[in-house]
Structure formats: C-alpha cells, structure tokens
CSV table of C-alpha atoms in Angstrom, one decimal:
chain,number,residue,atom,x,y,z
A,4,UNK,CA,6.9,-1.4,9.4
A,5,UNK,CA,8.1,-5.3,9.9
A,6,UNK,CA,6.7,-5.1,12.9
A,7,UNK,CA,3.4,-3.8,12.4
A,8,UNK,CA,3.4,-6.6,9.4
A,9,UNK,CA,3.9,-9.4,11.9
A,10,UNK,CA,1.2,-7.9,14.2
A,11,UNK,CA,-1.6,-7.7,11.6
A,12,UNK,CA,-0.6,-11.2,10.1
A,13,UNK,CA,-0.8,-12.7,13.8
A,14,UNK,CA,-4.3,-11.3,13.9
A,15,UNK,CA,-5.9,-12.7,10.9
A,16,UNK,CA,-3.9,-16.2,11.6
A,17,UNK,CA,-6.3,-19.1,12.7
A,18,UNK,CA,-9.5,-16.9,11.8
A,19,UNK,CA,-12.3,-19.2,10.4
A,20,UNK,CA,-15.3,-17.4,8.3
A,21,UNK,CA,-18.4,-19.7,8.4
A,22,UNK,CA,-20.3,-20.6,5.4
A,23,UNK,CA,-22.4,-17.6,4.3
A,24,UNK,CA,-20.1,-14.9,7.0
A,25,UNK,CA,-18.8,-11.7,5.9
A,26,UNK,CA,-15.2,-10.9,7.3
A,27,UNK,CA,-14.2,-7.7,8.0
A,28,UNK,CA,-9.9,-7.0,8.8
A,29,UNK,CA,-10.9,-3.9,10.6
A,30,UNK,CA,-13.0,-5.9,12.9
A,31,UNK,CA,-10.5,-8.7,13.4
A,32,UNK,CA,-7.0,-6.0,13.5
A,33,UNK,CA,-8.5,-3.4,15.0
A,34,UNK,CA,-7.5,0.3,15.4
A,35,UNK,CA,-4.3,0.9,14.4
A,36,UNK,CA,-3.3,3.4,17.2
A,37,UNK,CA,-0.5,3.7,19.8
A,38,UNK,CA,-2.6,2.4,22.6
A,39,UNK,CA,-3.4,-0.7,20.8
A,40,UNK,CA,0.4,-1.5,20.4
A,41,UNK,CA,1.1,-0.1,16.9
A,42,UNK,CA,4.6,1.6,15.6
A,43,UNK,CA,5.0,4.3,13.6
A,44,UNK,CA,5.9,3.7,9.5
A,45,UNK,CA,5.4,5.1,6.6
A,46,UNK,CA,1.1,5.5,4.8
A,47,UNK,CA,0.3,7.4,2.4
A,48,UNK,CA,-1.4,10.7,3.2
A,49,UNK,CA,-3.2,13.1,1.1
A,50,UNK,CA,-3.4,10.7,-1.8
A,51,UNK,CA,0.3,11.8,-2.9
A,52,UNK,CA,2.3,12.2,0.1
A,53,UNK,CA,4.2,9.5,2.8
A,54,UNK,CA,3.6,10.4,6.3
A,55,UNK,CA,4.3,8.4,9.5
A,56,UNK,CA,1.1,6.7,10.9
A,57,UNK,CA,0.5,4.2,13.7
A,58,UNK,CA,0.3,1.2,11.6
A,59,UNK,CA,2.1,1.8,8.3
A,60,UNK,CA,2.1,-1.2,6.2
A,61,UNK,CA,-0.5,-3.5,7.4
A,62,UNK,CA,-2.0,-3.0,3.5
A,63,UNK,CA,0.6,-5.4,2.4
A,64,UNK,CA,-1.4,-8.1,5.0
A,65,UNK,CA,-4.7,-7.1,3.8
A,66,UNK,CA,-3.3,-7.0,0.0
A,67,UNK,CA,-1.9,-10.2,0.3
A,68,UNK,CA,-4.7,-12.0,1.9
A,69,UNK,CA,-6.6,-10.4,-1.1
A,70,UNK,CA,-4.5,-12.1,-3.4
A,71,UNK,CA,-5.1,-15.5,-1.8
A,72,UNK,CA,-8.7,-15.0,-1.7
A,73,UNK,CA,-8.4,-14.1,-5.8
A,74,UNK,CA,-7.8,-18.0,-6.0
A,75,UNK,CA,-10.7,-19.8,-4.3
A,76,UNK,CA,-12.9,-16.6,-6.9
A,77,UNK,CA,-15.9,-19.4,-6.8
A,78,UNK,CA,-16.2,-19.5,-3.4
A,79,UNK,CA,-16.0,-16.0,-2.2
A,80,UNK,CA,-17.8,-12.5,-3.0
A,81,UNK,CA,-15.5,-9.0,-2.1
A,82,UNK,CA,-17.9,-7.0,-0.5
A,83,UNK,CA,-15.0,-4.2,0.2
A,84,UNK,CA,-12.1,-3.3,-1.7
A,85,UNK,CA,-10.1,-0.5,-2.8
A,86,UNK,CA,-6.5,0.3,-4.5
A,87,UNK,CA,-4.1,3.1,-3.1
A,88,UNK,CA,-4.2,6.3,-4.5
A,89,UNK,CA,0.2,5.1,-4.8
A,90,UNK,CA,0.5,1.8,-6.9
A,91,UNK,CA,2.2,-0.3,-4.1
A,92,UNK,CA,5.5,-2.0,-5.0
A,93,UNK,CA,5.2,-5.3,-3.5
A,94,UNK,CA,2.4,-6.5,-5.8
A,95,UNK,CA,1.1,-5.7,-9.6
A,96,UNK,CA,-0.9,-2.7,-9.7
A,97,UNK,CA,-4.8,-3.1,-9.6
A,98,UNK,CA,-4.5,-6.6,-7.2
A,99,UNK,CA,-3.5,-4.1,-3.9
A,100,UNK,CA,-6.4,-3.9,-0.9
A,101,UNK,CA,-5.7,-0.9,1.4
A,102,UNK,CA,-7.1,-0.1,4.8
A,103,UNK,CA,-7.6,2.6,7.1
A,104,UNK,CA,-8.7,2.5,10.5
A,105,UNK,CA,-12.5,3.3,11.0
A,106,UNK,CA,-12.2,4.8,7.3
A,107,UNK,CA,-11.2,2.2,4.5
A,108,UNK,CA,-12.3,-1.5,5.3
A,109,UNK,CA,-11.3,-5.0,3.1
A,110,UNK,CA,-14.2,-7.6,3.3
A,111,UNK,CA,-15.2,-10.3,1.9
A,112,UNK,CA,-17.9,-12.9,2.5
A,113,UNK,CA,-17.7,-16.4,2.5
A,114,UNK,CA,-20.4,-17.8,-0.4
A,115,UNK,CA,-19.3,-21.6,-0.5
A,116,UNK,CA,-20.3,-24.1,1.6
A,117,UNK,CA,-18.0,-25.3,3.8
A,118,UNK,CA,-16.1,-23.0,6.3
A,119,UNK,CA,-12.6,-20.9,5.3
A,120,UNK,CA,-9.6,-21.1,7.2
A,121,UNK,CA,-6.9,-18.2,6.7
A,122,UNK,CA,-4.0,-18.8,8.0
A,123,UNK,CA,-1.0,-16.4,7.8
A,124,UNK,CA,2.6,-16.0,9.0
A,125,UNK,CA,6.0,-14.5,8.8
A,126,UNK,CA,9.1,-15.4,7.1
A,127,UNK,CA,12.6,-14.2,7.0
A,128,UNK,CA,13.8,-12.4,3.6
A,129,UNK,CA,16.9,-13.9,2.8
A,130,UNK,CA,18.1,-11.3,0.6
A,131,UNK,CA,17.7,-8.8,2.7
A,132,UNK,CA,20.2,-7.3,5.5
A,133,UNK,CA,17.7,-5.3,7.1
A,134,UNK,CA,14.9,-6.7,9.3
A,135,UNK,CA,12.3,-7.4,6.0
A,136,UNK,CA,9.9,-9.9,6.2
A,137,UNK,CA,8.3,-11.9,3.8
A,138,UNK,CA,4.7,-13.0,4.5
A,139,UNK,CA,2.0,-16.0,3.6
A,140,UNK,CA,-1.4,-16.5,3.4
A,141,UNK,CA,-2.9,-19.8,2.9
A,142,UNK,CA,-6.9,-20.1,3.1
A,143,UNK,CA,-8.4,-23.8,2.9
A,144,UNK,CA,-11.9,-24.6,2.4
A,145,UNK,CA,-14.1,-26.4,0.0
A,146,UNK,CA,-11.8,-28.2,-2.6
A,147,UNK,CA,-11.6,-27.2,-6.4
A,148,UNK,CA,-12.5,-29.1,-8.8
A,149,UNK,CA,-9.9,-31.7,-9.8
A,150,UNK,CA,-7.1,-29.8,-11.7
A,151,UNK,CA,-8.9,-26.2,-11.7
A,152,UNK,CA,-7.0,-23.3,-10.1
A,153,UNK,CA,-7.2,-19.6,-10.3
A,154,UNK,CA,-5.0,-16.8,-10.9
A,155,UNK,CA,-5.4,-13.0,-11.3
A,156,UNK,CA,-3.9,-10.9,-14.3
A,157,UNK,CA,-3.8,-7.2,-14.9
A,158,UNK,CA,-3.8,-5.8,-18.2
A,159,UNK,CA,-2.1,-2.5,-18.6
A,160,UNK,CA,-4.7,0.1,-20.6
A,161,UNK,CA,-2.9,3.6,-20.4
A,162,UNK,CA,0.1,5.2,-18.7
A,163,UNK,CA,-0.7,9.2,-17.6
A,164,UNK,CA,1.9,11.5,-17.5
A,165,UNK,CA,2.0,13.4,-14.2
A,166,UNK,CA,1.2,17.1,-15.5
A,167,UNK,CA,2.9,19.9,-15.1
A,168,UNK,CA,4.7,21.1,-11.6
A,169,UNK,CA,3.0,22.9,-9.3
A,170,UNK,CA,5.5,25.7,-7.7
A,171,UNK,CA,4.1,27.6,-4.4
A,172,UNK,CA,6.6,30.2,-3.4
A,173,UNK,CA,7.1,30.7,0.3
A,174,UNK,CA,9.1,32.9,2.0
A,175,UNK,CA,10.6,30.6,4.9
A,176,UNK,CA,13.4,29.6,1.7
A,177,UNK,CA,16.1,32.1,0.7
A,178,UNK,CA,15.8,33.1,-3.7
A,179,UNK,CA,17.0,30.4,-5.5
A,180,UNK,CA,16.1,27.6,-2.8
A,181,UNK,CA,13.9,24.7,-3.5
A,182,UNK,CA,12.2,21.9,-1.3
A,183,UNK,CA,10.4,19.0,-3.1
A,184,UNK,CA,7.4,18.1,-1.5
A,185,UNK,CA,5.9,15.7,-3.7
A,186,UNK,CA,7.7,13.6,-5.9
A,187,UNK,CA,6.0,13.3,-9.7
A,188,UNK,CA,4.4,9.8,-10.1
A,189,UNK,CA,3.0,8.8,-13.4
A,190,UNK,CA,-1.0,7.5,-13.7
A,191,UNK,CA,-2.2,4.3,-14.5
A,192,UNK,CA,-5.3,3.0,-16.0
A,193,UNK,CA,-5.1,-0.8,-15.7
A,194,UNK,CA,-8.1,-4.0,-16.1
A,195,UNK,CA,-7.9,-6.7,-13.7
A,196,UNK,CA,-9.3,-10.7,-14.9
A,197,UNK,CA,-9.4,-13.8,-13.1
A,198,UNK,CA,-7.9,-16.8,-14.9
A,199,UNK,CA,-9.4,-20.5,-14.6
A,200,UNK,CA,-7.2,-23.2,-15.5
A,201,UNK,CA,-7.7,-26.7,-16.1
A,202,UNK,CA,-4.5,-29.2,-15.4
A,203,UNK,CA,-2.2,-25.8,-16.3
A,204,UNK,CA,-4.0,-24.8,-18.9
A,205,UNK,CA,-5.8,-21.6,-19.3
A,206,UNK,CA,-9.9,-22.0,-20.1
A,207,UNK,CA,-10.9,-18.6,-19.9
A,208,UNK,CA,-10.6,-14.9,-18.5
A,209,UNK,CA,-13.1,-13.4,-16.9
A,210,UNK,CA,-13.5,-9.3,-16.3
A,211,UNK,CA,-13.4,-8.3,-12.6
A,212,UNK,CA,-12.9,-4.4,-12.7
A,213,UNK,CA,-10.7,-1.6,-13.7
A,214,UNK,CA,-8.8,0.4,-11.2
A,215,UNK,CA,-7.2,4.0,-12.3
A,216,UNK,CA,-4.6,5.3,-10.4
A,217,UNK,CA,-4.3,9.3,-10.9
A,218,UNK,CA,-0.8,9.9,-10.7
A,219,UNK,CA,0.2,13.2,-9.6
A,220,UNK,CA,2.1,16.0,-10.7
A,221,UNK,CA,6.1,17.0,-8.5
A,222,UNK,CA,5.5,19.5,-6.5
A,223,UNK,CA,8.0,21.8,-4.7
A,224,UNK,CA,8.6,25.1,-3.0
A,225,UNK,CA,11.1,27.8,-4.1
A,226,UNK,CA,12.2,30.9,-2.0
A,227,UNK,CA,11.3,34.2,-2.1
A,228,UNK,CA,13.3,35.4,1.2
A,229,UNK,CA,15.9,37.8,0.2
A,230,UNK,CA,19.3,36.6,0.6
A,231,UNK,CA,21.2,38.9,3.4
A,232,UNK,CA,23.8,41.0,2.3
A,233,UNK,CA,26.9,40.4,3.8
A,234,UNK,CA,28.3,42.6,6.4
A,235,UNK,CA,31.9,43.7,5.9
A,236,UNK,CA,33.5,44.6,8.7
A,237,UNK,CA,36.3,47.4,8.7
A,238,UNK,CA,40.0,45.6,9.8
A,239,UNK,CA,40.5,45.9,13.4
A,240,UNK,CA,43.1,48.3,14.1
A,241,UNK,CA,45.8,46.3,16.9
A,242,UNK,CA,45.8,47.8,20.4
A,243,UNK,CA,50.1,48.4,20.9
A,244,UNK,CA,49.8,47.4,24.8
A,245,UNK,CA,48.4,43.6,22.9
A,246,UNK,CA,51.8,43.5,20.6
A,247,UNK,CA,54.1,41.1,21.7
C-alpha cells in the first residue's frame, strides 16, 4: 500500500492544469494493473468487503489532493467526485475522493485565471515502526485575496445502525462453526460546507453536498456439516513373539 501511495503521488507531482483545463487522475495515474507496475493492497470490493487489488490505496492520493483543491473553492469547479461506500480513516467522512480504474474517475477543472500547479510528495511517519508514509499536496495558482482562506467542515446528520445479521448456512463448516465474512459497519448521513475566513476569522459557510454512507449489516456463515462420529477402536490384543 506505501508503495502504491508513492507511485500515484509521483504521478500527479509537477502536473500544471491550464486556465479553463479539466484534470482527470485516471488520465494522469493510469491503470492500476500489474503490467503497469502496481502492488497488490487492500480496496474495497462489493461495497462492504476488503479484497487485494492492484493498486490499493491510491484513494488516499486522490482524497488528499481533494482536500487541497477544497481550499483554492473559488478557483476550481469538481466535475467528478465520489465517497467510498467504507468511510475511510485517514480523513473526516464526506471529504474522501475514491477512484477506480476505467470505472470511478476524480476531476476537477481549473476555472481561475492563472494556471495550477499540484505538487505532491512523500514523507516519513515518525510514529510509525512500519513502512507508513505520510503524504502532501500543495497546489499554487492565482493568490487569494489578502487574509482569505478556505477550509472544509462536515456536519454529522444521522448515525444508521447496521441492521440485523445476515446468516447463510453452508455446508463446507462443521454444526456449530462460524466464519465472519463481513464485519457490521454502522451508516452515516453527514453535510459537507466550505468555510471562508478573513484574517482567521470565519465569514460564512457555504453548503456543498451531502454524502450518505449505507453502512452494512455483519455477515457470517455457520455450519451445517455434521460433525463425524468418532471411531473407537477395540484395544489391540499384543502378539506374545513382540513381548520382551
């Protein structure tokens, strides 16, 4: 997954969207496949479920370059965006971006009138052991007024509990065995706003959308294989010629 982070983010480093230009990160990342250099990690699958794909993880570069666009709002329109069906972890829920090769795009054109500039790159976690990476996106472009700045919120609207369990029986499990399959994740119904501030002080909030997140309900198999009875075996009667 680090890896495939630090591959998407050296992609979209250095990319300049002219005045007026609609950017597209499938066109500039391209397929995320084996042939074109991807590692397996961890996407979601089915809307509820975490399967390995070529790729996994490249939403948190499209999500956070989302983010960074959130804050020059004036001079940008989204032309594509879409949440996970999973609230990701690594940023508030209703400000994620996914993608999916040839399927789910993130785009966004350029309205203001001056070129943009993204830049993006990798950065060492230092609290973490493992190989986790934090990354950056800067975009520069036409200046902000003096002292305005921008900054999304999210407003939580209503929590969904996930429903009741869905049991399938199967008979590859002995009675009285259970496999999770899907682990129960609660909904989420949340409204997103874009702040404008003037020298730190907020002027107004303005709507952008509302994203819902479905949540969905555990689901696990149980057995219906019979368990084998044991065999018992009479005791073996000693051959005299084996006694000592």
């Amino acid at each position: 997954r680090a890896y495939n982070v630090e591959k998407a983010a050296s992609l979209i480093n250095n990319q300049v969207v002219k005045t007026g230009k609609t950017w597209s990160f499938n066109t500039v990342v391209g397929d995320r496949t084996e042939a074109n250099g991807w590692l397996l990690a961890n996407g979601i699958f089915g809307g509820d479920t975490y399967t390995k794909q070529y790729g996994g993880g490249v939403c948190q570069v499209s999500t956070t370059l989302y983010n960074a666009l959130l804050e020059c709002y004036p001079y940008i329109t989204i032309v594509e965006r879409q949440k996970h069906s999973i609230p990701s972890t690594y940023v508030d829920k209703g400000l994620d971006a996914t993608v999916d090769s040839n399927h789910i795009d993130f785009r966004f054109k350029n309205t203001s009138d001056y070129p943009l500039y993204i830049f993006a790159y990798i950065s060492k976690n230092s609290k973490a052991s493992s190989r986790k990476r934090d990354i950056t996106v800067l975009v520069y472009g036409e200046a902000l007024p003096e002292g305005v700045s921008y900054s999304p919120h999210t407003e939580l609207i209503e929590e969904i509990e996930p429903g009741e369990d869905e049991i399938t029986e199967t008979n590859t499990l002995y009675i009285g065995e259970e496999e999770v399959t899907v682990e129960a994740r609660s909904g989420y119904v949340v409204d997103v706003y874009i702040d404008r501030y003037l020298d730190g002080v907020l002027q107004e909030s303005t709507y952008l959308y509302t994203d819902r997140y479905e949540g969905n309900p555990l689901k696990k198999k149980v057995g219906t294989m019979p368990t084998p009875t044991p065999v018992v075996e009479e005791t073996p009667t000693p051959n005299p010629d084996d006694l000592p």
